[in-house]
Amino acid sequence: MLRRSFPLLFLMLLAPAIASAQLKVVATTEDLGSLTREIGGDKVAVTSLAKGYQDPHFVDPKPSFILAVSRADLLIVVGRELEVGWLTPLLTSSRNSKIQPGSKGYLDASLTVKILEIPSGQITRAMGDVHPLGNPHYWLDPGNGRRMAQVIRDKLSELSPNDKALFAQRYTDFDQRLAAAEKRWDAAMAPYKGTKIVTYHRSWPNFMERFGLEVMGYVEPKPGIPPSPSHTVDLINEMKRLGAKLIVVEPYFDLKTPQAIANQTSGKVLILAPSVGGTKEATDYITLFDYDIGLLSSTLKQLAGK
Ligand SMILES: [Zn+2]
C-alpha cells in the first residue's frame, strides 16, 4: 500500500513546485496579455480581462475576473485611469494583497511610455469623460509597445529571477521582429503623410502621430459623450473645408452617425481594431498593426484615387 501510493505522494509533493514555476499573470487588456506572452513564453500563464472588441473604459466585470485576480502573482494594467471604472472594485473583491497598487505584483505599463494629450489646468466634468492623466490609448504606437515589453521583461525577471536570461532573450527576439514590422508599416503609410482624418473617440493619437496622419476632429463632441446634432454639423463643415474623407471608428461604437457623416462628405467609415482581439486577424501585438495598417493604407489609396 505504502509502496503503491509512493509515486502519487511524490507527484503531490512535486505539484506545487511545478505550478509555481509558471507565474500567474492577469493583464487588463489583450494587448498587455499579448506582450506578456511574447516575453514570458511558457513561464507565464496569462489571463486577459477586457476583450479587444470591448470599450476598455467600460467593461462588465465577470465573476471569472475576480477569481483570476484573486489567484494572480502579477497584475498588469494600462493605467492612466483607463480601467478606473471597473478595476478598483475588482481589486477589492479579489482580497489578493500581492497585486494591489504599490505591491510588487502590480505593474502599471504606462510609466515609461510616451503619453500624449496630458491636460493642463483644471479638469472639470464639463470637459466630458476626459482622460485626466493624458491619453491612455498609448499602446497603439509600436515604440510604446517596445517600452511596455521592456517593463514587463523587468517585472517578470524580478518575480522569477531564475528565468531572467530567458526573458531577456525573448525580449530581444520580439524587439527585432517589431523593428522589421515597423519598416513594413512605415513603407505602407509613407504615401499618406499629412492626410487629415476623423476618429470617433480619442483612441488613436499615438497611432496617427506615429504613422504621420493628422486627426482633425472627432465624432464624439467630448471624450465619452455621444454625438450631438450640432457637433456633427460642425464636423461635417470642417471636413468639407479641409477635404477630410476618412472616419475611423472603434468596433464598439454605433455606426449611424459616422455613416451619416460619410454620406454628407462623400467619405468612408473604416472600422479599425484598437486592440489585440478587436478583430479575428489581430491575434497578437504585431498582427494588430498588420491588420490596421493594411486596411488603412488600402482605404487611403482608394480614397486618393477617387
Ligand atoms: Zn479613451
mmCIF file of C-alpha atoms and ligand atoms in Angstrom:
data_model
loop_
_atom_site.group_PDB
_atom_site.id
_atom_site.type_symbol
_atom_site.label_atom_id
_atom_site.label_comp_id
_atom_site.label_asym_id
_atom_site.label_seq_id
_atom_site.Cartn_x
_atom_site.Cartn_y
_atom_site.Cartn_z
ATOM 1 C CA MET A 1 0.000 0.000 0.000
ATOM 2 C CA LEU A 2 2.712 2.387 1.059
ATOM 3 C CA ARG A 3 4.734 1.349 -1.926
ATOM 4 C CA ARG A 4 1.871 1.840 -4.373
ATOM 5 C CA SER A 5 0.993 5.266 -3.065
ATOM 6 C CA PHE A 6 4.577 6.471 -3.107
ATOM 7 C CA PRO A 7 4.576 7.727 -6.733
ATOM 8 C CA LEU A 8 1.308 9.530 -6.112
ATOM 9 C CA LEU A 9 2.647 11.098 -2.928
ATOM 10 C CA PHE A 10 5.776 12.091 -4.783
ATOM 11 C CA LEU A 11 3.679 13.751 -7.518
ATOM 12 C CA MET A 12 1.587 15.566 -4.948
ATOM 13 C CA LEU A 13 4.707 16.979 -3.341
ATOM 14 C CA LEU A 14 6.062 17.971 -6.716
ATOM 15 C CA ALA A 15 2.850 19.567 -7.962
ATOM 16 C CA PRO A 16 3.178 22.892 -6.116
ATOM 17 C CA ALA A 17 6.748 23.221 -7.406
ATOM 18 C CA ILE A 18 5.589 22.734 -10.999
ATOM 19 C CA ALA A 19 2.725 25.162 -10.527
ATOM 20 C CA SER A 20 4.936 27.850 -9.002
ATOM 21 C CA ALA A 21 7.358 27.654 -11.934
ATOM 22 C CA GLN A 22 4.709 29.414 -14.002
ATOM 23 C CA LEU A 23 3.791 32.951 -12.968
ATOM 24 C CA LYS A 24 0.069 33.620 -12.971
ATOM 25 C CA VAL A 25 -0.372 36.946 -14.727
ATOM 26 C CA VAL A 26 -3.586 38.896 -15.174
ATOM 27 C CA ALA A 27 -3.485 41.592 -17.851
ATOM 28 C CA THR A 28 -6.364 44.063 -18.027
ATOM 29 C CA THR A 29 -6.318 44.088 -21.848
ATOM 30 C CA GLU A 30 -5.436 41.661 -24.626
ATOM 31 C CA ASP A 31 -2.611 43.974 -25.761
ATOM 32 C CA LEU A 32 -0.879 43.648 -22.400
ATOM 33 C CA GLY A 33 -1.642 39.918 -22.468
ATOM 34 C CA SER A 34 0.000 39.545 -25.867
ATOM 35 C CA LEU A 35 3.140 41.460 -24.844
ATOM 36 C CA THR A 36 3.382 39.382 -21.665
ATOM 37 C CA ARG A 37 3.234 36.153 -23.678
ATOM 38 C CA GLU A 38 5.915 37.470 -26.028
ATOM 39 C CA ILE A 39 8.285 37.963 -23.092
ATOM 40 C CA GLY A 40 7.133 35.227 -20.712
ATOM 41 C CA GLY A 41 6.609 32.325 -23.120
ATOM 42 C CA ASP A 42 5.678 29.154 -21.243
ATOM 43 C CA LYS A 43 6.925 30.626 -17.954
ATOM 44 C CA VAL A 44 3.701 32.611 -17.631
ATOM 45 C CA ALA A 45 0.015 31.724 -17.583
ATOM 46 C CA VAL A 46 -1.756 34.858 -18.810
ATOM 47 C CA THR A 47 -5.400 35.817 -18.400
ATOM 48 C CA SER A 48 -6.589 38.942 -20.219
ATOM 49 C CA LEU A 49 -9.695 40.604 -18.813
ATOM 50 C CA ALA A 50 -11.138 43.134 -21.320
ATOM 51 C CA LYS A 51 -11.616 41.721 -24.809
ATOM 52 C CA GLY A 52 -10.190 43.693 -27.711
ATOM 53 C CA TYR A 53 -13.635 44.316 -29.203
ATOM 54 C CA GLN A 54 -14.906 45.903 -25.957
ATOM 55 C CA ASP A 55 -14.611 49.542 -24.926
ATOM 56 C CA PRO A 56 -11.759 49.336 -22.384
ATOM 57 C CA HIS A 57 -13.227 52.228 -20.394
ATOM 58 C CA PHE A 58 -16.411 50.288 -19.683
ATOM 59 C CA VAL A 59 -16.038 46.581 -19.016
ATOM 60 C CA ASP A 60 -18.566 44.401 -17.208
ATOM 61 C CA PRO A 61 -16.562 42.606 -14.523
ATOM 62 C CA LYS A 62 -17.444 38.915 -14.733
ATOM 63 C CA PRO A 63 -17.185 36.589 -11.696
ATOM 64 C CA SER A 64 -14.341 34.821 -13.510
ATOM 65 C CA PHE A 65 -12.376 38.103 -13.363
ATOM 66 C CA ILE A 66 -12.460 38.091 -9.554
ATOM 67 C CA LEU A 67 -11.271 34.504 -9.482
ATOM 68 C CA ALA A 68 -8.390 35.234 -11.879
ATOM 69 C CA VAL A 69 -7.310 38.361 -9.983
ATOM 70 C CA SER A 70 -7.549 36.600 -6.605
ATOM 71 C CA ARG A 71 -5.064 33.944 -7.787
ATOM 72 C CA ALA A 72 -2.676 36.230 -9.668
ATOM 73 C CA ASP A 73 1.031 36.674 -8.892
ATOM 74 C CA LEU A 74 1.139 39.722 -11.134
ATOM 75 C CA LEU A 75 -1.435 42.223 -12.393
ATOM 76 C CA ILE A 76 -0.507 44.400 -15.376
ATOM 77 C CA VAL A 77 -2.632 47.475 -16.074
ATOM 78 C CA VAL A 78 -2.740 50.051 -18.883
ATOM 79 C CA GLY A 79 -3.048 52.758 -16.224
ATOM 80 C CA ARG A 80 -3.719 56.479 -16.775
ATOM 81 C CA GLU A 81 -7.173 55.752 -15.335
ATOM 82 C CA LEU A 82 -8.262 53.723 -18.391
ATOM 83 C CA GLU A 83 -9.606 50.919 -16.178
ATOM 84 C CA VAL A 84 -10.537 53.111 -13.199
ATOM 85 C CA GLY A 85 -14.274 52.470 -13.560
ATOM 86 C CA TRP A 86 -14.120 48.687 -13.356
ATOM 87 C CA LEU A 87 -10.783 47.562 -11.950
ATOM 88 C CA THR A 88 -10.894 49.139 -8.475
ATOM 89 C CA PRO A 89 -13.926 47.127 -7.250
ATOM 90 C CA LEU A 90 -12.360 44.011 -8.760
ATOM 91 C CA LEU A 91 -9.129 44.557 -6.810
ATOM 92 C CA THR A 92 -11.073 44.986 -3.580
ATOM 93 C CA SER A 93 -13.183 41.845 -4.178
ATOM 94 C CA SER A 94 -10.114 39.762 -5.020
ATOM 95 C CA ARG A 95 -8.658 40.143 -1.493
ATOM 96 C CA ASN A 96 -5.260 39.450 -3.054
ATOM 97 C CA SER A 97 -2.645 41.577 -1.295
ATOM 98 C CA LYS A 98 0.077 40.577 -3.797
ATOM 99 C CA ILE A 99 -1.353 42.579 -6.690
ATOM 100 C CA GLN A 100 -2.691 45.744 -5.052
ATOM 101 C CA PRO A 101 -1.338 49.083 -6.360
ATOM 102 C CA GLY A 102 2.095 49.682 -4.814
ATOM 103 C CA SER A 103 2.744 45.955 -4.295
ATOM 104 C CA LYS A 104 5.487 44.025 -6.054
ATOM 105 C CA GLY A 105 2.877 42.163 -8.107
ATOM 106 C CA TYR A 106 1.294 45.300 -9.596
ATOM 107 C CA LEU A 107 2.676 46.765 -12.800
ATOM 108 C CA ASP A 108 1.444 49.967 -14.409
ATOM 109 C CA ALA A 109 2.651 49.629 -18.007
ATOM 110 C CA SER A 110 2.316 53.365 -18.696
ATOM 111 C CA LEU A 111 5.181 54.614 -16.560
ATOM 112 C CA THR A 112 7.899 54.698 -19.240
ATOM 113 C CA VAL A 113 5.782 55.213 -22.379
ATOM 114 C CA LYS A 114 5.188 58.368 -24.395
ATOM 115 C CA ILE A 115 1.898 59.877 -23.238
ATOM 116 C CA LEU A 116 0.062 62.419 -25.379
ATOM 117 C CA GLU A 117 -2.687 64.919 -24.542
ATOM 118 C CA ILE A 118 -1.734 65.489 -20.905
ATOM 119 C CA PRO A 119 -4.254 68.151 -19.877
ATOM 120 C CA SER A 120 -3.038 71.405 -18.457
ATOM 121 C CA GLY A 121 -5.033 73.448 -15.989
ATOM 122 C CA GLN A 122 -8.068 72.360 -14.070
ATOM 123 C CA ILE A 123 -10.203 69.445 -15.226
ATOM 124 C CA THR A 124 -13.969 69.759 -14.862
ATOM 125 C CA ARG A 125 -16.894 67.478 -15.672
ATOM 126 C CA ALA A 126 -17.841 69.905 -18.447
ATOM 127 C CA MET A 127 -14.830 68.611 -20.385
ATOM 128 C CA GLY A 128 -16.563 65.236 -20.720
ATOM 129 C CA ASP A 129 -15.148 61.937 -19.609
ATOM 130 C CA VAL A 130 -11.730 63.374 -20.334
ATOM 131 C CA HIS A 131 -8.529 61.371 -19.948
ATOM 132 C CA PRO A 132 -7.242 63.221 -16.875
ATOM 133 C CA LEU A 133 -3.741 61.705 -16.779
ATOM 134 C CA GLY A 134 -3.125 62.001 -20.506
ATOM 135 C CA ASN A 135 -4.330 59.763 -23.292
ATOM 136 C CA PRO A 136 -4.425 56.139 -22.083
ATOM 137 C CA HIS A 137 -4.658 54.621 -25.598
ATOM 138 C CA TYR A 138 -0.865 54.817 -25.852
ATOM 139 C CA TRP A 139 -0.272 51.154 -26.774
ATOM 140 C CA LEU A 140 -1.147 51.977 -30.396
ATOM 141 C CA ASP A 141 2.396 53.228 -31.054
ATOM 142 C CA PRO A 142 4.883 50.387 -31.611
ATOM 143 C CA GLY A 143 7.555 52.480 -29.881
ATOM 144 C CA ASN A 144 5.389 52.360 -26.786
ATOM 145 C CA GLY A 145 4.789 48.624 -27.315
ATOM 146 C CA ARG A 146 8.548 48.189 -27.104
ATOM 147 C CA ARG A 147 8.729 50.248 -23.886
ATOM 148 C CA MET A 148 5.858 48.218 -22.406
ATOM 149 C CA ALA A 149 7.647 44.966 -23.313
ATOM 150 C CA GLN A 150 10.752 46.282 -21.512
ATOM 151 C CA VAL A 151 8.943 46.978 -18.233
ATOM 152 C CA ILE A 152 7.175 43.620 -18.496
ATOM 153 C CA ARG A 153 10.565 41.912 -19.026
ATOM 154 C CA ASP A 154 11.978 43.683 -15.969
ATOM 155 C CA LYS A 155 8.983 42.850 -13.772
ATOM 156 C CA LEU A 156 8.884 39.175 -14.813
ATOM 157 C CA SER A 157 12.644 38.983 -14.109
ATOM 158 C CA GLU A 158 12.099 40.494 -10.659
ATOM 159 C CA LEU A 159 9.367 37.974 -9.813
ATOM 160 C CA SER A 160 11.086 34.993 -11.436
ATOM 161 C CA PRO A 161 14.848 35.741 -11.290
ATOM 162 C CA ASN A 162 15.853 32.256 -12.465
ATOM 163 C CA ASP A 163 14.271 32.975 -15.850
ATOM 164 C CA LYS A 164 15.883 36.381 -16.315
ATOM 165 C CA ALA A 165 18.112 35.293 -19.218
ATOM 166 C CA LEU A 166 15.184 33.670 -20.999
ATOM 167 C CA PHE A 167 13.035 36.818 -20.676
ATOM 168 C CA ALA A 168 15.927 38.951 -21.945
ATOM 169 C CA GLN A 169 16.366 36.695 -24.966
ATOM 170 C CA ARG A 170 12.642 36.645 -25.735
ATOM 171 C CA TYR A 171 12.546 40.454 -25.481
ATOM 172 C CA THR A 172 15.428 40.758 -27.974
ATOM 173 C CA ASP A 173 13.614 38.438 -30.359
ATOM 174 C CA PHE A 174 10.375 40.453 -30.049
ATOM 175 C CA ASP A 175 12.244 43.748 -30.452
ATOM 176 C CA GLN A 176 13.809 42.512 -33.707
ATOM 177 C CA ARG A 177 10.518 41.244 -35.147
ATOM 178 C CA LEU A 178 8.831 44.526 -34.192
ATOM 179 C CA ALA A 179 11.598 46.605 -35.816
ATOM 180 C CA ALA A 180 11.283 44.588 -39.041
ATOM 181 C CA ALA A 181 7.499 45.037 -38.977
ATOM 182 C CA GLU A 182 7.847 48.804 -38.420
ATOM 183 C CA LYS A 183 9.818 49.060 -41.673
ATOM 184 C CA ARG A 184 6.883 47.384 -43.481
ATOM 185 C CA TRP A 185 4.318 49.630 -41.810
ATOM 186 C CA ASP A 186 6.277 52.812 -42.465
ATOM 187 C CA ALA A 187 6.612 51.904 -46.147
ATOM 188 C CA ALA A 188 2.869 51.213 -46.446
ATOM 189 C CA MET A 189 1.921 54.515 -44.798
ATOM 190 C CA ALA A 190 4.584 56.751 -46.387
ATOM 191 C CA PRO A 191 2.390 57.926 -49.318
ATOM 192 C CA TYR A 192 -0.318 59.256 -46.977
ATOM 193 C CA LYS A 193 1.710 61.548 -44.685
ATOM 194 C CA GLY A 194 -0.308 64.545 -43.530
ATOM 195 C CA THR A 195 -3.719 63.123 -44.558
ATOM 196 C CA LYS A 196 -6.454 64.618 -42.388
ATOM 197 C CA ILE A 197 -8.850 62.134 -40.840
ATOM 198 C CA VAL A 198 -11.606 61.921 -38.226
ATOM 199 C CA THR A 199 -11.837 59.357 -35.434
ATOM 200 C CA TYR A 200 -14.806 58.510 -33.227
ATOM 201 C CA HIS A 201 -13.093 58.554 -29.816
ATOM 202 C CA ARG A 202 -9.625 59.843 -28.973
ATOM 203 C CA SER A 203 -8.223 56.301 -29.227
ATOM 204 C CA TRP A 204 -5.715 56.952 -31.976
ATOM 205 C CA PRO A 205 -3.437 59.943 -31.254
ATOM 206 C CA ASN A 206 -0.319 57.809 -30.705
ATOM 207 C CA PHE A 207 -1.074 55.638 -33.731
ATOM 208 C CA MET A 208 -1.788 58.548 -36.080
ATOM 209 C CA GLU A 209 1.195 60.571 -34.901
ATOM 210 C CA ARG A 210 3.485 57.579 -35.361
ATOM 211 C CA PHE A 211 2.270 56.947 -38.908
ATOM 212 C CA GLY A 212 2.007 60.569 -39.982
ATOM 213 C CA LEU A 213 -1.754 61.162 -40.200
ATOM 214 C CA GLU A 214 -3.457 64.199 -38.741
ATOM 215 C CA VAL A 215 -6.629 63.791 -36.678
ATOM 216 C CA MET A 216 -8.719 66.910 -37.451
ATOM 217 C CA GLY A 217 -11.847 66.053 -35.491
ATOM 218 C CA TYR A 218 -13.859 63.530 -33.500
ATOM 219 C CA VAL A 219 -17.362 62.098 -33.870
ATOM 220 C CA GLU A 220 -17.728 62.453 -30.093
ATOM 221 C CA PRO A 221 -18.122 66.119 -29.140
ATOM 222 C CA LYS A 222 -16.077 65.364 -25.991
ATOM 223 C CA PRO A 223 -14.450 62.107 -24.840
ATOM 224 C CA GLY A 224 -17.149 59.687 -23.667
ATOM 225 C CA ILE A 225 -20.012 61.989 -24.732
ATOM 226 C CA PRO A 226 -22.304 60.636 -27.515
ATOM 227 C CA PRO A 227 -22.565 62.525 -30.823
ATOM 228 C CA SER A 228 -24.847 65.586 -30.858
ATOM 229 C CA PRO A 229 -26.540 67.081 -33.948
ATOM 230 C CA SER A 230 -24.820 70.480 -33.613
ATOM 231 C CA HIS A 231 -21.356 68.971 -33.216
ATOM 232 C CA THR A 232 -21.999 66.642 -36.166
ATOM 233 C CA VAL A 233 -22.955 69.579 -38.420
ATOM 234 C CA ASP A 234 -19.828 71.492 -37.382
ATOM 235 C CA LEU A 235 -17.680 68.437 -38.025
ATOM 236 C CA ILE A 236 -19.175 67.863 -41.499
ATOM 237 C CA ASN A 237 -18.497 71.510 -42.432
ATOM 238 C CA GLU A 238 -14.930 71.317 -41.185
ATOM 239 C CA MET A 239 -14.321 68.036 -43.049
ATOM 240 C CA LYS A 240 -15.622 69.589 -46.282
ATOM 241 C CA ARG A 241 -13.406 72.636 -45.787
ATOM 242 C CA LEU A 242 -10.287 70.510 -45.211
ATOM 243 C CA GLY A 243 -11.167 67.748 -47.673
ATOM 244 C CA ALA A 244 -11.136 65.075 -44.965
ATOM 245 C CA LYS A 245 -12.851 61.850 -46.067
ATOM 246 C CA LEU A 246 -11.952 59.088 -43.656
ATOM 247 C CA ILE A 247 -13.780 58.361 -40.403
ATOM 248 C CA VAL A 248 -12.070 55.760 -38.226
ATOM 249 C CA VAL A 249 -14.399 54.008 -35.782
ATOM 250 C CA GLU A 250 -13.682 51.576 -32.952
ATOM 251 C CA PRO A 251 -15.646 48.283 -33.174
ATOM 252 C CA TYR A 252 -17.822 49.068 -30.134
ATOM 253 C CA PHE A 253 -19.442 52.310 -31.336
ATOM 254 C CA ASP A 254 -22.727 52.794 -33.176
ATOM 255 C CA LEU A 255 -22.167 53.382 -36.894
ATOM 256 C CA LYS A 256 -25.242 55.551 -37.529
ATOM 257 C CA THR A 257 -23.630 58.977 -37.015
ATOM 258 C CA PRO A 258 -20.304 58.070 -38.673
ATOM 259 C CA GLN A 259 -22.237 56.731 -41.679
ATOM 260 C CA ALA A 260 -24.345 59.918 -41.894
ATOM 261 C CA ILE A 261 -21.133 61.996 -41.795
ATOM 262 C CA ALA A 262 -19.610 59.841 -44.557
ATOM 263 C CA ASN A 263 -22.718 60.306 -46.710
ATOM 264 C CA GLN A 264 -22.519 64.095 -46.354
ATOM 265 C CA THR A 265 -18.795 64.288 -47.148
ATOM 266 C CA SER A 266 -18.530 61.536 -49.826
ATOM 267 C CA GLY A 267 -16.275 59.922 -47.283
ATOM 268 C CA LYS A 268 -15.787 56.451 -45.878
ATOM 269 C CA VAL A 269 -16.222 54.803 -42.481
ATOM 270 C CA LEU A 270 -13.425 52.437 -41.515
ATOM 271 C CA ILE A 271 -13.575 50.133 -38.501
ATOM 272 C CA LEU A 272 -10.065 49.559 -37.195
ATOM 273 C CA ALA A 273 -9.068 47.271 -34.342
ATOM 274 C CA PRO A 274 -7.882 49.328 -31.363
ATOM 275 C CA SER A 275 -6.609 46.232 -29.563
ATOM 276 C CA VAL A 276 -5.451 42.674 -29.993
ATOM 277 C CA GLY A 277 -8.663 40.638 -30.314
ATOM 278 C CA GLY A 278 -10.512 43.626 -31.810
ATOM 279 C CA THR A 279 -10.857 41.550 -34.963
ATOM 280 C CA LYS A 280 -10.088 37.891 -35.537
ATOM 281 C CA GLU A 281 -6.973 38.723 -37.597
ATOM 282 C CA ALA A 282 -5.394 40.703 -34.728
ATOM 283 C CA THR A 283 -4.156 37.708 -32.762
ATOM 284 C CA ASP A 284 -1.124 39.407 -31.195
ATOM 285 C CA TYR A 285 0.561 42.804 -30.900
ATOM 286 C CA ILE A 286 2.277 42.665 -34.290
ATOM 287 C CA THR A 287 -0.673 41.270 -36.279
ATOM 288 C CA LEU A 288 -2.820 44.027 -34.742
ATOM 289 C CA PHE A 289 -0.765 46.622 -36.619
ATOM 290 C CA ASP A 290 -0.525 44.398 -39.704
ATOM 291 C CA TYR A 291 -4.319 44.388 -39.843
ATOM 292 C CA ASP A 292 -4.839 48.102 -39.131
ATOM 293 C CA ILE A 293 -2.062 49.350 -41.421
ATOM 294 C CA GLY A 294 -3.153 47.028 -44.228
ATOM 295 C CA LEU A 295 -6.745 48.194 -44.082
ATOM 296 C CA LEU A 296 -5.891 51.851 -43.507
ATOM 297 C CA SER A 297 -3.363 52.109 -46.345
ATOM 298 C CA SER A 298 -5.613 50.319 -48.853
ATOM 299 C CA THR A 299 -8.561 52.552 -47.909
ATOM 300 C CA LEU A 300 -6.471 55.736 -48.188
ATOM 301 C CA LYS A 301 -5.259 54.556 -51.591
ATOM 302 C CA GLN A 302 -8.837 54.015 -52.699
ATOM 303 C CA LEU A 303 -9.923 57.468 -51.423
ATOM 304 C CA ALA A 304 -6.938 59.147 -53.091
ATOM 305 C CA GLY A 305 -7.922 57.550 -56.403
ATOM 306 C CA LYS A 306 -11.443 58.980 -56.321
HETATM 307 ZN ZN ZN B 1 -10.412 56.820 -24.103
#
